[in-house]
Tab-separated table of C-alpha atoms in Angstrom:
chain	number	residue	atom	x	y	z
A	822	MET	CA	247.796	38.690	157.985
A	823	ASP	CA	245.142	41.024	159.372
A	824	TYR	CA	247.713	43.192	161.164
A	825	ILE	CA	250.896	44.131	159.320
A	826	ILE	CA	253.018	47.204	160.050
A	827	GLY	CA	250.492	48.337	162.624
A	828	GLN	CA	247.621	48.457	160.145
A	829	SER	CA	244.099	47.213	160.768
A	830	PRO	CA	241.918	45.497	158.235
A	831	SER	CA	239.318	47.692	156.605
A	832	PRO	CA	235.790	47.311	157.969
A	833	ASN	CA	234.648	45.882	154.634
A	834	ALA	CA	237.220	43.096	154.758
A	835	ARG	CA	236.507	41.398	158.050
A	836	PRO	CA	237.009	37.615	158.365
A	837	GLY	CA	233.935	35.735	157.272
A	838	ALA	CA	232.740	38.481	154.946
A	839	PRO	CA	231.461	37.094	151.649
A	840	ALA	CA	233.947	37.175	148.785
A	841	ALA	CA	233.229	37.784	145.134
A	842	ALA	CA	233.666	34.821	142.816
A	843	PRO	CA	237.076	35.240	141.142
A	844	GLY	CA	236.210	33.308	137.991
A	845	GLY	CA	234.489	36.225	136.324
A	846	ALA	CA	235.398	39.056	138.676
A	847	ALA	CA	236.602	42.333	137.262
A	848	PRO	CA	238.571	44.873	139.292
A	849	SER	CA	236.418	47.006	141.540
A	850	ALA	CA	236.037	50.644	140.632
A	851	GLY	CA	239.291	52.492	141.015
A	852	ALA	CA	241.339	49.350	141.617
A	853	ALA	CA	244.319	48.930	139.283
A	854	VAL	CA	245.044	45.462	137.960
A	855	ILE	CA	248.794	46.189	138.215
A	856	SER	CA	250.141	48.604	140.792
A	857	ASP	CA	253.158	49.517	142.889
A	858	GLY	CA	252.612	48.876	146.575
A	859	ASN	CA	254.387	49.749	149.804
A	860	GLN	CA	254.221	48.986	153.505
A	861	ASN	CA	251.583	51.669	154.060
A	862	THR	CA	249.194	50.294	151.424
A	863	PHE	CA	249.930	46.570	151.779
A	864	MET	CA	246.887	45.836	153.913
A	865	ARG	CA	244.499	47.582	151.504
A	866	ASP	CA	246.107	46.588	148.184
A	867	VAL	CA	246.975	42.995	149.057
A	868	VAL	CA	245.307	41.533	152.132
A	869	ASP	CA	241.938	43.282	151.839
A	870	ALA	CA	241.838	43.128	148.050
A	871	SER	CA	242.544	39.384	148.123
A	872	ARG	CA	239.180	38.792	149.764
A	873	SER	CA	237.567	39.536	146.403
A	874	VAL	CA	240.197	38.574	143.830
A	875	PRO	CA	243.528	36.706	144.036
A	876	VAL	CA	246.473	39.102	144.359
A	877	LEU	CA	250.014	38.301	143.258
A	878	VAL	CA	252.775	40.180	145.041
A	879	ASP	CA	256.038	40.600	143.154
A	880	PHE	CA	258.856	41.205	145.655
A	881	TRP	CA	261.760	42.767	143.775
A	882	ALA	CA	264.741	45.134	144.061
A	883	ALA	CA	266.469	47.457	141.614
A	884	TRP	CA	269.762	45.525	141.848
A	885	CYS	CA	268.113	42.149	141.070
A	886	GLY	CA	268.732	41.034	137.486
A	887	PRO	CA	266.258	38.118	137.490
A	888	CYS	CA	263.596	40.497	138.852
A	889	LYS	CA	263.903	42.617	135.723
A	890	LYS	CA	263.264	39.531	133.603
A	891	LEU	CA	260.334	38.244	135.642
A	892	THR	CA	258.303	41.406	136.195
A	893	PRO	CA	257.389	42.007	132.501
A	894	VAL	CA	256.319	38.368	132.213
A	895	LEU	CA	254.113	38.706	135.288
A	896	GLU	CA	252.585	41.893	133.918
A	897	LYS	CA	251.817	40.204	130.580
A	898	VAL	CA	250.117	37.202	132.186
A	899	VAL	CA	248.150	39.293	134.678
A	900	THR	CA	246.993	41.668	131.937
A	901	SER	CA	245.777	38.734	129.832
A	902	ALA	CA	243.740	37.504	132.819
A	903	GLY	CA	241.305	40.366	132.296
A	904	GLY	CA	240.999	41.460	135.924
A	905	ARG	CA	240.599	37.990	137.422
A	906	VAL	CA	243.873	38.423	139.283
A	907	ARG	CA	245.853	41.495	140.345
A	908	LEU	CA	249.558	42.206	140.648
A	909	VAL	CA	251.141	44.396	143.314
A	910	LYS	CA	254.868	45.115	143.028
A	911	ILE	CA	256.841	45.659	146.235
A	912	ASP	CA	260.411	46.995	146.291
A	913	VAL	CA	261.898	45.159	149.281
A	914	ASP	CA	264.718	47.696	149.707
A	915	ALA	CA	262.267	50.579	149.964
A	916	ASN	CA	259.980	48.614	152.292
A	917	GLN	CA	262.356	46.874	154.678
A	918	ALA	CA	260.009	46.957	157.669
A	919	LEU	CA	257.360	45.119	155.664
A	920	ALA	CA	259.928	42.643	154.363
A	921	GLN	CA	261.086	41.917	157.910
A	922	GLN	CA	257.551	41.298	159.167
A	923	LEU	CA	256.699	39.059	156.227
A	924	GLY	CA	259.953	37.203	156.799
A	925	LYS	CA	258.817	36.425	160.337
A	926	ILE	CA	255.742	34.633	159.019
A	927	GLY	CA	257.854	32.486	156.704
A	928	LEU	CA	258.183	34.342	153.409
A	929	PRO	CA	261.774	33.676	152.204
A	930	LEU	CA	262.467	37.242	151.098
A	931	GLN	CA	266.202	36.794	151.427
A	932	SER	CA	266.050	35.349	147.914
A	933	ILE	CA	264.281	37.369	145.231
A	934	PRO	CA	262.456	37.604	142.954
A	935	LEU	CA	259.699	36.015	144.973
A	936	VAL	CA	256.047	35.977	143.962
A	937	ALA	CA	253.398	35.222	146.578
A	938	ALA	CA	249.730	34.682	145.764
A	939	PHE	CA	247.248	35.964	148.346
A	940	TRP	CA	243.640	34.787	148.556
A	941	GLN	CA	241.140	35.486	151.331
A	942	GLY	CA	243.784	37.367	153.267
A	943	GLN	CA	246.217	34.440	153.340
A	944	ILE	CA	249.188	33.250	151.283
A	945	LEU	CA	247.879	30.620	148.888
A	946	ASP	CA	251.066	29.752	146.958
A	947	LEU	CA	254.436	31.173	145.975
A	948	PHE	CA	257.458	30.667	143.749
A	949	GLN	CA	261.012	32.027	143.626
A	950	GLY	CA	263.304	32.957	140.769
A	951	ALA	CA	262.693	34.100	137.208
A	952	GLN	CA	260.353	31.732	135.347
A	953	PRO	CA	259.354	31.442	131.679
A	954	GLU	CA	255.935	32.703	130.658
A	955	SER	CA	254.517	29.177	130.410
A	956	GLU	CA	255.379	28.464	134.055
A	957	VAL	CA	254.056	31.814	135.255
A	958	ARG	CA	250.821	31.203	133.382
A	959	ARG	CA	250.575	27.721	134.894
A	960	PHE	CA	251.102	29.226	138.362
A	961	VAL	CA	248.354	31.808	137.821
A	962	GLU	CA	246.007	29.137	136.466
A	963	GLY	CA	246.642	27.093	139.604
A	964	VAL	CA	245.944	30.071	141.856
A	965	LEU	CA	242.710	30.867	140.040
A	966	LYS	CA	241.603	27.250	140.134
A	967	ALA	CA	242.212	27.091	143.886
A	968	ALA	CA	240.175	30.283	144.244
A	969	GLY	CA	237.329	28.854	142.181
A	970	GLY	CA	238.066	30.636	138.917
A	971	ALA	CA	239.983	30.301	135.673
A	972	LEU	CA	241.844	32.408	133.146
A	973	PRO	CA	239.713	33.725	130.266
A	974	ALA	CA	241.736	31.556	127.884
A	975	ALA	CA	240.959	28.457	129.942
A	976	ASP	CA	237.241	29.238	129.780
A	977	LEU	CA	237.419	29.715	126.022
A	978	ILE	CA	239.349	26.469	125.519
A	979	ALA	CA	236.771	24.563	127.555
A	980	LEU	CA	234.038	26.112	125.412
A	981	ALA	CA	235.915	25.303	122.183
A	982	ARG	CA	236.374	21.675	123.186
A	983	LYS	CA	232.674	21.363	123.973
A	984	GLU	CA	231.747	22.897	120.619
A	985	LEU	CA	234.058	20.524	118.771
A	986	ASP	CA	232.818	17.474	120.705
A	987	GLU	CA	229.251	18.389	119.817
A	988	GLY	CA	230.006	18.824	116.119
A	989	ARG	CA	230.143	22.632	115.923
A	990	ALA	CA	233.615	22.915	114.424
A	991	GLU	CA	233.174	26.459	113.127
A	992	ALA	CA	232.224	27.731	116.587
A	993	ALA	CA	235.167	25.818	118.057
A	994	ALA	CA	237.559	27.410	115.555
A	995	SER	CA	236.229	30.843	116.495
A	996	ALA	CA	236.760	30.203	120.215
A	997	TYR	CA	240.289	28.896	119.658
A	998	SER	CA	241.062	31.981	117.561
A	999	GLN	CA	239.910	34.193	120.437
A	1000	VAL	CA	242.336	32.397	122.738
A	1001	LEU	CA	245.185	33.101	120.322
A	1002	GLU	CA	244.348	36.800	120.392
A	1003	ILE	CA	244.938	36.685	124.157
A	1004	GLU	CA	247.796	34.146	124.195
A	1005	PRO	CA	249.547	33.926	120.798
A	1006	GLU	CA	251.764	31.060	122.000
A	1007	ASN	CA	249.056	28.851	123.494
A	1008	PRO	CA	249.763	25.375	122.018
A	1009	THR	CA	246.375	23.961	123.017
A	1010	ALA	CA	244.607	26.705	121.082
A	1011	TRP	CA	246.795	26.242	117.992
A	1012	GLY	CA	246.307	22.477	118.069
A	1013	GLY	CA	242.563	22.869	118.610
A	1014	LEU	CA	242.256	25.365	115.763
A	1015	VAL	CA	243.989	22.972	113.371
A	1016	ARG	CA	241.749	20.090	114.438
A	1017	ALA	CA	238.625	22.222	114.052
A	1018	LEU	CA	239.680	23.240	110.534
A	1019	ILE	CA	240.269	19.592	109.657
A	1020	VAL	CA	236.754	18.699	110.809
A	1021	MET	CA	235.426	21.593	108.721
A	1022	GLY	CA	237.146	20.077	105.696
A	1023	ASP	CA	239.519	23.033	105.358
A	1024	GLU	CA	242.784	21.125	105.057
A	1025	GLU	CA	244.499	24.049	103.349
A	1026	GLY	CA	243.519	26.321	106.235
A	1027	ALA	CA	244.787	23.732	108.713
A	1028	ALA	CA	248.120	23.564	106.883
A	1029	ASP	CA	248.349	27.373	106.872
A	1030	ALA	CA	247.671	27.444	110.617
A	1031	LEU	CA	250.434	24.901	111.240
A	1032	ARG	CA	252.848	27.082	109.272
A	1033	ASP	CA	251.854	30.066	111.426
A	1034	VAL	CA	252.548	28.295	114.740
A	1035	PRO	CA	255.265	30.229	116.641
A	1036	ALA	CA	258.659	28.524	116.524
A	1037	ALA	CA	258.813	28.434	120.328
A	1038	ILE	CA	255.977	25.875	120.503
A	1039	ALA	CA	256.406	24.107	117.151
A	1040	GLU	CA	257.452	20.829	118.798
A	1041	HIS	CA	254.872	20.901	121.574
A	1042	ALA	CA	252.824	17.702	121.873
A	1043	GLU	CA	249.617	19.556	120.966
A	1044	ILE	CA	251.152	20.832	117.724
A	1045	LYS	CA	252.706	17.497	116.828
A	1046	GLY	CA	249.356	15.842	117.424
A	1047	ALA	CA	247.549	18.339	115.193
A	1048	ARG	CA	250.186	17.861	112.497
A	1049	ALA	CA	249.723	14.089	112.702
A	1050	ALA	CA	245.941	14.523	112.472
A	1051	LEU	CA	246.302	16.495	109.235
A	1052	ASP	CA	248.737	13.972	107.749
A	1053	LEU	CA	246.431	11.079	108.616
A	1054	LYS	CA	243.426	12.905	107.191
A	1055	ARG	CA	245.205	13.328	103.865
A	1056	GLU	CA	246.371	9.727	103.801
A	1057	GLY	CA	242.931	8.484	104.747
A	1058	ARG	CA	241.155	10.464	102.037
A	1059	LYS	CA	242.882	8.449	99.334
A	1060	ALA	CA	242.213	5.191	101.141
A	1061	ALA	CA	238.556	6.159	101.602
A	1062	GLU	CA	238.123	6.301	97.831
A	1063	GLU	CA	239.221	2.675	97.710
A	1064	ALA	CA	237.366	1.475	100.822
A	1065	GLU	CA	235.004	-0.843	98.980
A	1066	SER	CA	237.801	-2.521	97.071
A	1067	LEU	CA	239.779	-2.854	100.324
A	1068	ARG	CA	236.836	-4.588	101.994
A	1069	ALA	CA	236.517	-6.900	99.007
A	1070	ARG	CA	240.205	-7.801	99.267
A	1071	LEU	CA	239.793	-8.604	102.956
A	1072	ALA	CA	236.702	-10.691	102.307
A	1073	ALA	CA	238.727	-12.739	99.841
A	1074	ASN	CA	241.805	-12.898	102.072
A	1075	PRO	CA	241.549	-11.866	105.742
A	1076	LYS	CA	245.357	-12.012	105.968
A	1077	ASP	CA	245.795	-9.219	103.386
A	1078	TYR	CA	247.358	-6.974	106.021
A	1079	ALA	CA	248.221	-4.249	103.536
A	1080	ALA	CA	244.508	-3.883	102.720
A	1081	ARG	CA	243.624	-3.934	106.421
A	1082	PHE	CA	246.255	-1.251	107.112
A	1083	GLU	CA	244.841	1.008	104.367
A	1084	LEU	CA	241.282	0.378	105.523
A	1085	SER	CA	242.286	1.583	108.974
A	1086	ALA	CA	243.397	4.874	107.414
A	1087	ALA	CA	240.077	5.198	105.598
A	1088	LEU	CA	238.110	4.528	108.775
A	1089	ASN	CA	240.124	7.097	110.704
A	1090	ALA	CA	239.526	9.681	107.984
A	1091	ALA	CA	235.795	8.985	108.357
A	1092	GLY	CA	235.997	9.628	112.091
A	1093	LYS	CA	235.565	5.957	113.020
A	1094	LYS	CA	238.388	5.843	115.537
A	1095	ALA	CA	237.536	2.596	117.315
A	1096	GLU	CA	237.119	0.743	114.026
A	1097	ALA	CA	240.391	2.150	112.694
A	1098	ALA	CA	242.172	0.918	115.824
A	1099	ASP	CA	240.463	-2.484	115.517
A	1100	GLU	CA	241.999	-3.109	112.098
A	1101	LEU	CA	245.508	-2.319	113.318
A	1102	LEU	CA	245.068	-4.348	116.494
A	1103	THR	CA	243.937	-7.286	114.369
A	1104	ILE	CA	247.168	-7.087	112.397
A	1105	MET	CA	249.187	-6.964	115.619
A	1106	LYS	CA	247.315	-9.931	117.051
A	1107	GLU	CA	247.881	-12.102	113.976
A	1108	ASP	CA	251.357	-10.942	112.908
A	1109	ARG	CA	252.961	-8.524	115.341
A	1110	ALA	CA	256.105	-8.059	113.255
A	1111	TRP	CA	254.294	-7.446	109.951
A	1112	ASN	CA	256.003	-4.825	107.762
A	1113	ASP	CA	258.563	-3.889	110.430
A	1114	ASP	CA	255.993	-3.340	113.201
A	1115	ALA	CA	253.943	-1.000	110.976
A	1116	ALA	CA	250.618	-1.615	112.745
A	1117	ARG	CA	251.942	-0.658	116.182
A	1118	LEU	CA	253.713	2.417	114.836
A	1119	GLN	CA	250.554	3.518	113.021
A	1120	LEU	CA	248.547	3.099	116.224
A	1121	ILE	CA	250.975	5.396	117.997
A	1122	ARG	CA	250.451	7.977	115.233
A	1123	LEU	CA	246.708	7.678	115.737
A	1124	PHE	CA	247.062	8.188	119.489
A	1125	GLU	CA	249.117	11.306	118.864
A	1126	ALA	CA	246.566	12.622	116.373
A	1127	TRP	CA	243.536	11.873	118.559
A	1128	GLY	CA	245.121	13.141	121.764
A	1129	HIS	CA	246.447	10.976	124.568
A	1130	ASP	CA	243.385	11.503	126.783
A	1131	ASP	CA	240.851	10.786	124.040
A	1132	PRO	CA	238.570	7.860	125.059
A	1133	ALA	CA	239.405	6.050	121.797
A	1134	THR	CA	243.120	6.393	122.555
A	1135	VAL	CA	242.716	5.139	126.112
A	1136	ALA	CA	240.695	2.097	125.014
A	1137	ALA	CA	242.983	1.171	122.115
A	1138	ARG	CA	246.147	1.696	124.144
A	1139	ARG	CA	244.815	-0.646	126.810
A	1140	ARG	CA	244.176	-3.330	124.193
A	1141	MET	CA	247.574	-2.766	122.596
A	1142	SER	CA	249.284	-3.161	125.974
A	1143	SER	CA	247.463	-6.452	126.523
A	1144	LEU	CA	248.771	-7.734	123.183
A	1145	LEU	CA	252.308	-6.552	123.752
A	1146	PHE	CA	252.646	-7.876	127.282
A	1147	SER	CA	250.557	-11.035	127.073
């Protein structure tokens, strides 16, 4: 990659030279985040530049319909990355000598659009054909991760999750809102915002947020989980008011499964996930078919509301599997 179309690498981009960390890197002075390239500038704009920041190269042609669909999506995602990745657009018809040389090193430029990611002077990854924004964003996230960085939205989501885990729901809601300013259709941010509002006790705000979720992601697992969390919170609030009477009913009759079922809802509303799961698992253990399999179905709702990678979900699902397959 150091010698393409007779060009030599710049003296500041020699192999082994230290590279800037891409995670928080901004474009160097005078460097455009999105630019049109050609065979005369390829070494400088792509190969050399990739030693400091990952560079995506969009190979396109004026006659290519899918190219016209993909390029605006690429530009949107790259812009939202805040300088952590660059985009160089190459018209293959106007730069046939470059296309031929790149073809010799294995780039399948006979089929466009083609997007190649360069890092440290080498091709890191590529994809062909027009892709939806979600896939392009996933590709860029993968490139940044491989280069030791992350999209700004990914950093904010990690921060928001930490804030929520440590009980700072208001700070988490703020971080999730910042993500939505960058990526209005980010389902993780919408789901996280709803969950943070629930923890804050703002159920009306959580419901409003769910109504504002873009239609394109309304059935995403993150949104469905947040919706389930709000529904369970509302159901549990009523049960929580009757928790003492429910415990009294169970003390008098441990097989009062209706009381145990409602107590589970109250415990979940109080944030006692493991205890809520325990009550439902007890019902399953003693009478698996009770009320048309209601305990198992409610557990599945809890898993959806908590998130499938939540430690409480993982532990309860393991126990449920043992009951079902024992």
